[in-house]
């Protein structure tokens, strides 16, 4: 029943993908990144209902003023910053726990190859983190979520197809491994 379990994550992603267009961007993103004051106030009213949100808006304006001169760091600069070590450790624990999810076992590979697949999964996670952290400010979370979920859905369809054909064509098992790596990268970039 692993294929039902694997498809469940695709179903949840599809539901989120269908409802995502009806939600506004986050107010801090609209104000701090895009500089859209009217869009920020509109998003606040849409998310939180009618009311007076001038104190929250003023807080975000103060945050914008404080961060105006702040330099945006790249990935290497963040890794050298001691104040983010607790968050990095948490992220590493999450990445290591993904190793135990069993996604690699779905490819039906020889036991001698599985350690290399586990290494490939870790490298895929690292690639997705570096890639996502470098493009999230440029594109915003919504586009990354849409793209990530669409890619994940496509990859899951291709993965299911390659798994169904893996008994007829042995090389399809290696396609399954590549698709697993791509799924992890799409997951890391999007959701």
PDB file of C-alpha atoms in Angstrom:
ATOM      1  CA  UNK A   1       0.000   0.000   0.000  1.00  0.00           C
ATOM      2  CA  UNK A   2       3.045   2.325  -0.261  1.00  0.00           C
ATOM      3  CA  UNK A   3       1.757   3.736  -3.552  1.00  0.00           C
ATOM      4  CA  UNK A   4      -1.446   4.908  -1.817  1.00  0.00           C
ATOM      5  CA  UNK A   5       0.644   6.518   0.900  1.00  0.00           C
ATOM      6  CA  UNK A   6       2.870   8.185  -1.709  1.00  0.00           C
ATOM      7  CA  UNK A   7      -0.130   9.480  -3.643  1.00  0.00           C
ATOM      8  CA  UNK A   8      -1.630  10.980  -0.470  1.00  0.00           C
ATOM      9  CA  UNK A   9       1.068  13.682  -0.406  1.00  0.00           C
ATOM     10  CA  UNK A  10       0.244  14.431  -4.030  1.00  0.00           C
ATOM     11  CA  UNK A  11      -3.448  14.788  -3.155  1.00  0.00           C
ATOM     12  CA  UNK A  12      -2.677  17.231  -0.349  1.00  0.00           C
ATOM     13  CA  UNK A  13      -0.417  19.204  -2.693  1.00  0.00           C
ATOM     14  CA  UNK A  14      -3.177  19.314  -5.327  1.00  0.00           C
ATOM     15  CA  UNK A  15      -5.701  20.635  -2.812  1.00  0.00           C
ATOM     16  CA  UNK A  16      -3.276  23.333  -1.692  1.00  0.00           C
ATOM     17  CA  UNK A  17      -2.496  24.202  -5.312  1.00  0.00           C
ATOM     18  CA  UNK A  18      -6.195  24.639  -6.093  1.00  0.00           C
ATOM     19  CA  UNK A  19      -6.819  26.977  -3.157  1.00  0.00           C
ATOM     20  CA  UNK A  20      -3.575  28.974  -3.362  1.00  0.00           C
ATOM     21  CA  UNK A  21      -4.812  31.466  -6.007  1.00  0.00           C
ATOM     22  CA  UNK A  22      -7.571  32.618  -3.656  1.00  0.00           C
ATOM     23  CA  UNK A  23      -5.173  33.732  -0.921  1.00  0.00           C
ATOM     24  CA  UNK A  24      -3.316  37.037  -1.017  1.00  0.00           C
ATOM     25  CA  UNK A  25       0.412  37.450  -0.636  1.00  0.00           C
ATOM     26  CA  UNK A  26       1.557  37.973   2.936  1.00  0.00           C
ATOM     27  CA  UNK A  27       1.284  41.611   4.063  1.00  0.00           C
ATOM     28  CA  UNK A  28       4.932  41.839   5.210  1.00  0.00           C
ATOM     29  CA  UNK A  29       6.105  40.539   1.826  1.00  0.00           C
ATOM     30  CA  UNK A  30       3.963  43.058  -0.037  1.00  0.00           C
ATOM     31  CA  UNK A  31       5.188  45.955   2.069  1.00  0.00           C
ATOM     32  CA  UNK A  32       8.802  45.068   2.794  1.00  0.00           C
ATOM     33  CA  UNK A  33       9.806  43.368  -0.454  1.00  0.00           C
ATOM     34  CA  UNK A  34       7.459  44.895  -3.033  1.00  0.00           C
ATOM     35  CA  UNK A  35       6.860  48.307  -1.410  1.00  0.00           C
ATOM     36  CA  UNK A  36       3.115  47.987  -2.102  1.00  0.00           C
ATOM     37  CA  UNK A  37       1.360  49.837   0.758  1.00  0.00           C
ATOM     38  CA  UNK A  38      -2.128  49.598  -0.721  1.00  0.00           C
ATOM     39  CA  UNK A  39      -1.681  45.900  -1.480  1.00  0.00           C
ATOM     40  CA  UNK A  40      -0.456  45.332   2.065  1.00  0.00           C
ATOM     41  CA  UNK A  41      -3.531  46.967   3.600  1.00  0.00           C
ATOM     42  CA  UNK A  42      -5.821  45.096   1.197  1.00  0.00           C
ATOM     43  CA  UNK A  43      -4.139  41.772   2.115  1.00  0.00           C
ATOM     44  CA  UNK A  44      -4.503  42.546   5.823  1.00  0.00           C
ATOM     45  CA  UNK A  45      -8.242  43.150   5.397  1.00  0.00           C
ATOM     46  CA  UNK A  46      -8.631  40.025   3.281  1.00  0.00           C
ATOM     47  CA  UNK A  47      -6.723  37.818   5.738  1.00  0.00           C
ATOM     48  CA  UNK A  48      -7.868  39.285   9.038  1.00  0.00           C
ATOM     49  CA  UNK A  49     -11.265  40.769   8.184  1.00  0.00           C
ATOM     50  CA  UNK A  50     -12.413  44.350   8.434  1.00  0.00           C
ATOM     51  CA  UNK A  51     -10.778  46.385  11.144  1.00  0.00           C
ATOM     52  CA  UNK A  52      -8.195  48.988  11.927  1.00  0.00           C
ATOM     53  CA  UNK A  53      -4.728  47.594  11.267  1.00  0.00           C
ATOM     54  CA  UNK A  54      -2.793  50.830  11.443  1.00  0.00           C
ATOM     55  CA  UNK A  55      -0.707  49.658  14.420  1.00  0.00           C
ATOM     56  CA  UNK A  56       0.397  46.508  12.550  1.00  0.00           C
ATOM     57  CA  UNK A  57       1.011  48.592   9.437  1.00  0.00           C
ATOM     58  CA  UNK A  58       3.051  51.095  11.440  1.00  0.00           C
ATOM     59  CA  UNK A  59       5.076  48.241  12.951  1.00  0.00           C
ATOM     60  CA  UNK A  60       5.861  46.951   9.476  1.00  0.00           C
ATOM     61  CA  UNK A  61       6.808  50.463   8.354  1.00  0.00           C
ATOM     62  CA  UNK A  62       9.196  50.706  11.327  1.00  0.00           C
ATOM     63  CA  UNK A  63      10.638  47.316  10.383  1.00  0.00           C
ATOM     64  CA  UNK A  64      11.065  48.525   6.809  1.00  0.00           C
ATOM     65  CA  UNK A  65      12.873  51.635   8.049  1.00  0.00           C
ATOM     66  CA  UNK A  66      15.140  49.552  10.288  1.00  0.00           C
ATOM     67  CA  UNK A  67      15.995  47.044   7.570  1.00  0.00           C
ATOM     68  CA  UNK A  68      16.416  49.650   4.827  1.00  0.00           C
ATOM     69  CA  UNK A  69      20.175  49.886   5.269  1.00  0.00           C
ATOM     70  CA  UNK A  70      20.590  46.198   6.063  1.00  0.00           C
ATOM     71  CA  UNK A  71      22.562  44.181   3.570  1.00  0.00           C
ATOM     72  CA  UNK A  72      20.922  41.005   2.321  1.00  0.00           C
ATOM     73  CA  UNK A  73      23.348  38.148   2.917  1.00  0.00           C
ATOM     74  CA  UNK A  74      24.074  35.338   0.514  1.00  0.00           C
ATOM     75  CA  UNK A  75      24.185  31.683   1.529  1.00  0.00           C
ATOM     76  CA  UNK A  76      27.872  31.604   2.502  1.00  0.00           C
ATOM     77  CA  UNK A  77      27.533  34.732   4.631  1.00  0.00           C
ATOM     78  CA  UNK A  78      24.569  33.206   6.430  1.00  0.00           C
ATOM     79  CA  UNK A  79      26.519  30.011   7.129  1.00  0.00           C
ATOM     80  CA  UNK A  80      29.307  32.083   8.721  1.00  0.00           C
ATOM     81  CA  UNK A  81      26.875  33.978  10.973  1.00  0.00           C
ATOM     82  CA  UNK A  82      26.856  32.470  14.512  1.00  0.00           C
ATOM     83  CA  UNK A  83      23.410  33.861  15.360  1.00  0.00           C
ATOM     84  CA  UNK A  84      21.727  31.506  12.867  1.00  0.00           C
ATOM     85  CA  UNK A  85      23.366  28.288  14.103  1.00  0.00           C
ATOM     86  CA  UNK A  86      20.284  27.143  16.093  1.00  0.00           C
ATOM     87  CA  UNK A  87      18.095  27.543  12.995  1.00  0.00           C
ATOM     88  CA  UNK A  88      20.679  25.757  10.841  1.00  0.00           C
ATOM     89  CA  UNK A  89      20.810  22.873  13.301  1.00  0.00           C
ATOM     90  CA  UNK A  90      17.011  22.601  13.194  1.00  0.00           C
ATOM     91  CA  UNK A  91      17.104  22.619   9.399  1.00  0.00           C
ATOM     92  CA  UNK A  92      19.775  19.916   9.347  1.00  0.00           C
ATOM     93  CA  UNK A  93      17.707  17.735  11.671  1.00  0.00           C
ATOM     94  CA  UNK A  94      14.725  18.086   9.348  1.00  0.00           C
ATOM     95  CA  UNK A  95      16.867  17.202   6.351  1.00  0.00           C
ATOM     96  CA  UNK A  96      18.323  14.183   8.093  1.00  0.00           C
ATOM     97  CA  UNK A  97      14.846  13.015   9.066  1.00  0.00           C
ATOM     98  CA  UNK A  98      13.840  13.108   5.390  1.00  0.00           C
ATOM     99  CA  UNK A  99      16.409  10.369   4.896  1.00  0.00           C
ATOM    100  CA  UNK A 100      14.202   8.078   6.986  1.00  0.00           C
ATOM    101  CA  UNK A 101      10.976   8.718   5.042  1.00  0.00           C
ATOM    102  CA  UNK A 102      11.395   5.621   2.843  1.00  0.00           C
ATOM    103  CA  UNK A 103      11.127   7.417  -0.485  1.00  0.00           C
ATOM    104  CA  UNK A 104      14.353   5.797  -1.658  1.00  0.00           C
ATOM    105  CA  UNK A 105      12.942   2.319  -0.996  1.00  0.00           C
ATOM    106  CA  UNK A 106      10.264   2.798  -3.635  1.00  0.00           C
ATOM    107  CA  UNK A 107      12.754   2.471  -6.489  1.00  0.00           C
ATOM    108  CA  UNK A 108      13.233  -1.293  -5.868  1.00  0.00           C
ATOM    109  CA  UNK A 109      17.031  -1.155  -6.250  1.00  0.00           C
ATOM    110  CA  UNK A 110      19.787  -3.555  -5.334  1.00  0.00           C
ATOM    111  CA  UNK A 111      20.885  -3.274  -1.733  1.00  0.00           C
ATOM    112  CA  UNK A 112      24.439  -2.306  -2.712  1.00  0.00           C
ATOM    113  CA  UNK A 113      23.192   0.837  -4.481  1.00  0.00           C
ATOM    114  CA  UNK A 114      20.972   2.148  -1.667  1.00  0.00           C
ATOM    115  CA  UNK A 115      23.786   4.008   0.203  1.00  0.00           C
ATOM    116  CA  UNK A 116      24.508   5.956  -2.983  1.00  0.00           C
ATOM    117  CA  UNK A 117      20.830   6.781  -3.322  1.00  0.00           C
ATOM    118  CA  UNK A 118      20.809   8.051   0.274  1.00  0.00           C
ATOM    119  CA  UNK A 119      23.832  10.212  -0.538  1.00  0.00           C
ATOM    120  CA  UNK A 120      22.047  11.499  -3.643  1.00  0.00           C
ATOM    121  CA  UNK A 121      18.998  12.390  -1.552  1.00  0.00           C
ATOM    122  CA  UNK A 122      21.178  14.423   0.809  1.00  0.00           C
ATOM    123  CA  UNK A 123      22.851  16.215  -2.107  1.00  0.00           C
ATOM    124  CA  UNK A 124      19.412  16.922  -3.626  1.00  0.00           C
ATOM    125  CA  UNK A 125      18.275  18.461  -0.346  1.00  0.00           C
ATOM    126  CA  UNK A 126      21.373  20.639  -0.206  1.00  0.00           C
ATOM    127  CA  UNK A 127      20.873  21.790  -3.801  1.00  0.00           C
ATOM    128  CA  UNK A 128      17.247  22.675  -3.127  1.00  0.00           C
ATOM    129  CA  UNK A 129      18.120  24.692  -0.007  1.00  0.00           C
ATOM    130  CA  UNK A 130      20.835  26.682  -1.747  1.00  0.00           C
ATOM    131  CA  UNK A 131      18.717  27.249  -4.853  1.00  0.00           C
ATOM    132  CA  UNK A 132      15.584  28.224  -2.924  1.00  0.00           C
ATOM    133  CA  UNK A 133      17.385  30.593  -0.565  1.00  0.00           C
ATOM    134  CA  UNK A 134      18.932  32.397  -3.511  1.00  0.00           C
ATOM    135  CA  UNK A 135      15.677  32.880  -5.484  1.00  0.00           C
ATOM    136  CA  UNK A 136      12.969  33.304  -2.826  1.00  0.00           C
ATOM    137  CA  UNK A 137      13.477  37.068  -2.515  1.00  0.00           C
ATOM    138  CA  UNK A 138      13.364  37.462  -6.271  1.00  0.00           C
ATOM    139  CA  UNK A 139      10.183  35.477  -6.961  1.00  0.00           C
ATOM    140  CA  UNK A 140       8.297  35.359  -3.655  1.00  0.00           C
ATOM    141  CA  UNK A 141       6.803  32.422  -1.824  1.00  0.00           C
ATOM    142  CA  UNK A 142       3.643  32.104  -3.903  1.00  0.00           C
ATOM    143  CA  UNK A 143       5.433  31.444  -7.187  1.00  0.00           C
ATOM    144  CA  UNK A 144       7.792  29.000  -5.507  1.00  0.00           C
ATOM    145  CA  UNK A 145       4.848  27.158  -3.935  1.00  0.00           C
ATOM    146  CA  UNK A 146       2.998  26.956  -7.242  1.00  0.00           C
ATOM    147  CA  UNK A 147       6.049  25.839  -9.149  1.00  0.00           C
ATOM    148  CA  UNK A 148       7.067  23.379  -6.446  1.00  0.00           C
ATOM    149  CA  UNK A 149       3.640  21.764  -6.231  1.00  0.00           C
ATOM    150  CA  UNK A 150       3.260  21.582 -10.010  1.00  0.00           C
ATOM    151  CA  UNK A 151       6.696  19.998 -10.342  1.00  0.00           C
ATOM    152  CA  UNK A 152       5.961  17.577  -7.500  1.00  0.00           C
ATOM    153  CA  UNK A 153       2.691  16.503  -9.129  1.00  0.00           C
ATOM    154  CA  UNK A 154       4.369  15.960 -12.488  1.00  0.00           C
ATOM    155  CA  UNK A 155       7.259  14.071 -10.914  1.00  0.00           C
ATOM    156  CA  UNK A 156       4.900  11.836  -8.910  1.00  0.00           C
ATOM    157  CA  UNK A 157       3.039  10.898 -12.103  1.00  0.00           C
ATOM    158  CA  UNK A 158       6.332  10.114 -13.835  1.00  0.00           C
ATOM    159  CA  UNK A 159       7.566   8.205 -10.772  1.00  0.00           C
ATOM    160  CA  UNK A 160       4.447   6.062 -10.664  1.00  0.00           C
ATOM    161  CA  UNK A 161       4.842   5.339 -14.382  1.00  0.00           C
ATOM    162  CA  UNK A 162       8.500   4.419 -14.023  1.00  0.00           C
ATOM    163  CA  UNK A 163       7.703   2.147 -11.064  1.00  0.00           C
ATOM    164  CA  UNK A 164       5.015   0.359 -13.047  1.00  0.00           C
ATOM    165  CA  UNK A 165       7.468  -0.205 -15.907  1.00  0.00           C
ATOM    166  CA  UNK A 166      10.462  -1.114 -13.721  1.00  0.00           C
ATOM    167  CA  UNK A 167       9.750  -4.860 -13.934  1.00  0.00           C
ATOM    168  CA  UNK A 168       9.788  -4.759 -17.738  1.00  0.00           C
ATOM    169  CA  UNK A 169      12.772  -2.430 -18.137  1.00  0.00           C
ATOM    170  CA  UNK A 170      15.538  -2.584 -15.538  1.00  0.00           C
ATOM    171  CA  UNK A 171      16.868   0.842 -16.486  1.00  0.00           C
ATOM    172  CA  UNK A 172      13.544   2.361 -15.345  1.00  0.00           C
ATOM    173  CA  UNK A 173      14.654   1.777 -11.754  1.00  0.00           C
ATOM    174  CA  UNK A 174      17.424   4.309 -12.283  1.00  0.00           C
ATOM    175  CA  UNK A 175      14.909   6.727 -13.798  1.00  0.00           C
ATOM    176  CA  UNK A 176      12.923   6.271 -10.584  1.00  0.00           C
ATOM    177  CA  UNK A 177      15.967   7.268  -8.538  1.00  0.00           C
ATOM    178  CA  UNK A 178      16.485  10.390 -10.633  1.00  0.00           C
ATOM    179  CA  UNK A 179      12.800  11.253 -10.245  1.00  0.00           C
ATOM    180  CA  UNK A 180      13.097  10.831  -6.474  1.00  0.00           C
ATOM    181  CA  UNK A 181      16.003  13.288  -6.474  1.00  0.00           C
ATOM    182  CA  UNK A 182      13.975  15.726  -8.572  1.00  0.00           C
ATOM    183  CA  UNK A 183      10.978  15.314  -6.249  1.00  0.00           C
ATOM    184  CA  UNK A 184      13.120  16.234  -3.253  1.00  0.00           C
ATOM    185  CA  UNK A 185      14.510  19.279  -5.069  1.00  0.00           C
ATOM    186  CA  UNK A 186      10.981  20.393  -6.051  1.00  0.00           C
ATOM    187  CA  UNK A 187       9.813  19.860  -2.460  1.00  0.00           C
ATOM    188  CA  UNK A 188      12.719  21.918  -1.120  1.00  0.00           C
ATOM    189  CA  UNK A 189      12.129  24.748  -3.566  1.00  0.00           C
ATOM    190  CA  UNK A 190       8.373  24.900  -3.079  1.00  0.00           C
ATOM    191  CA  UNK A 191       6.647  23.633   0.025  1.00  0.00           C
TER     192      UNK A 191
END
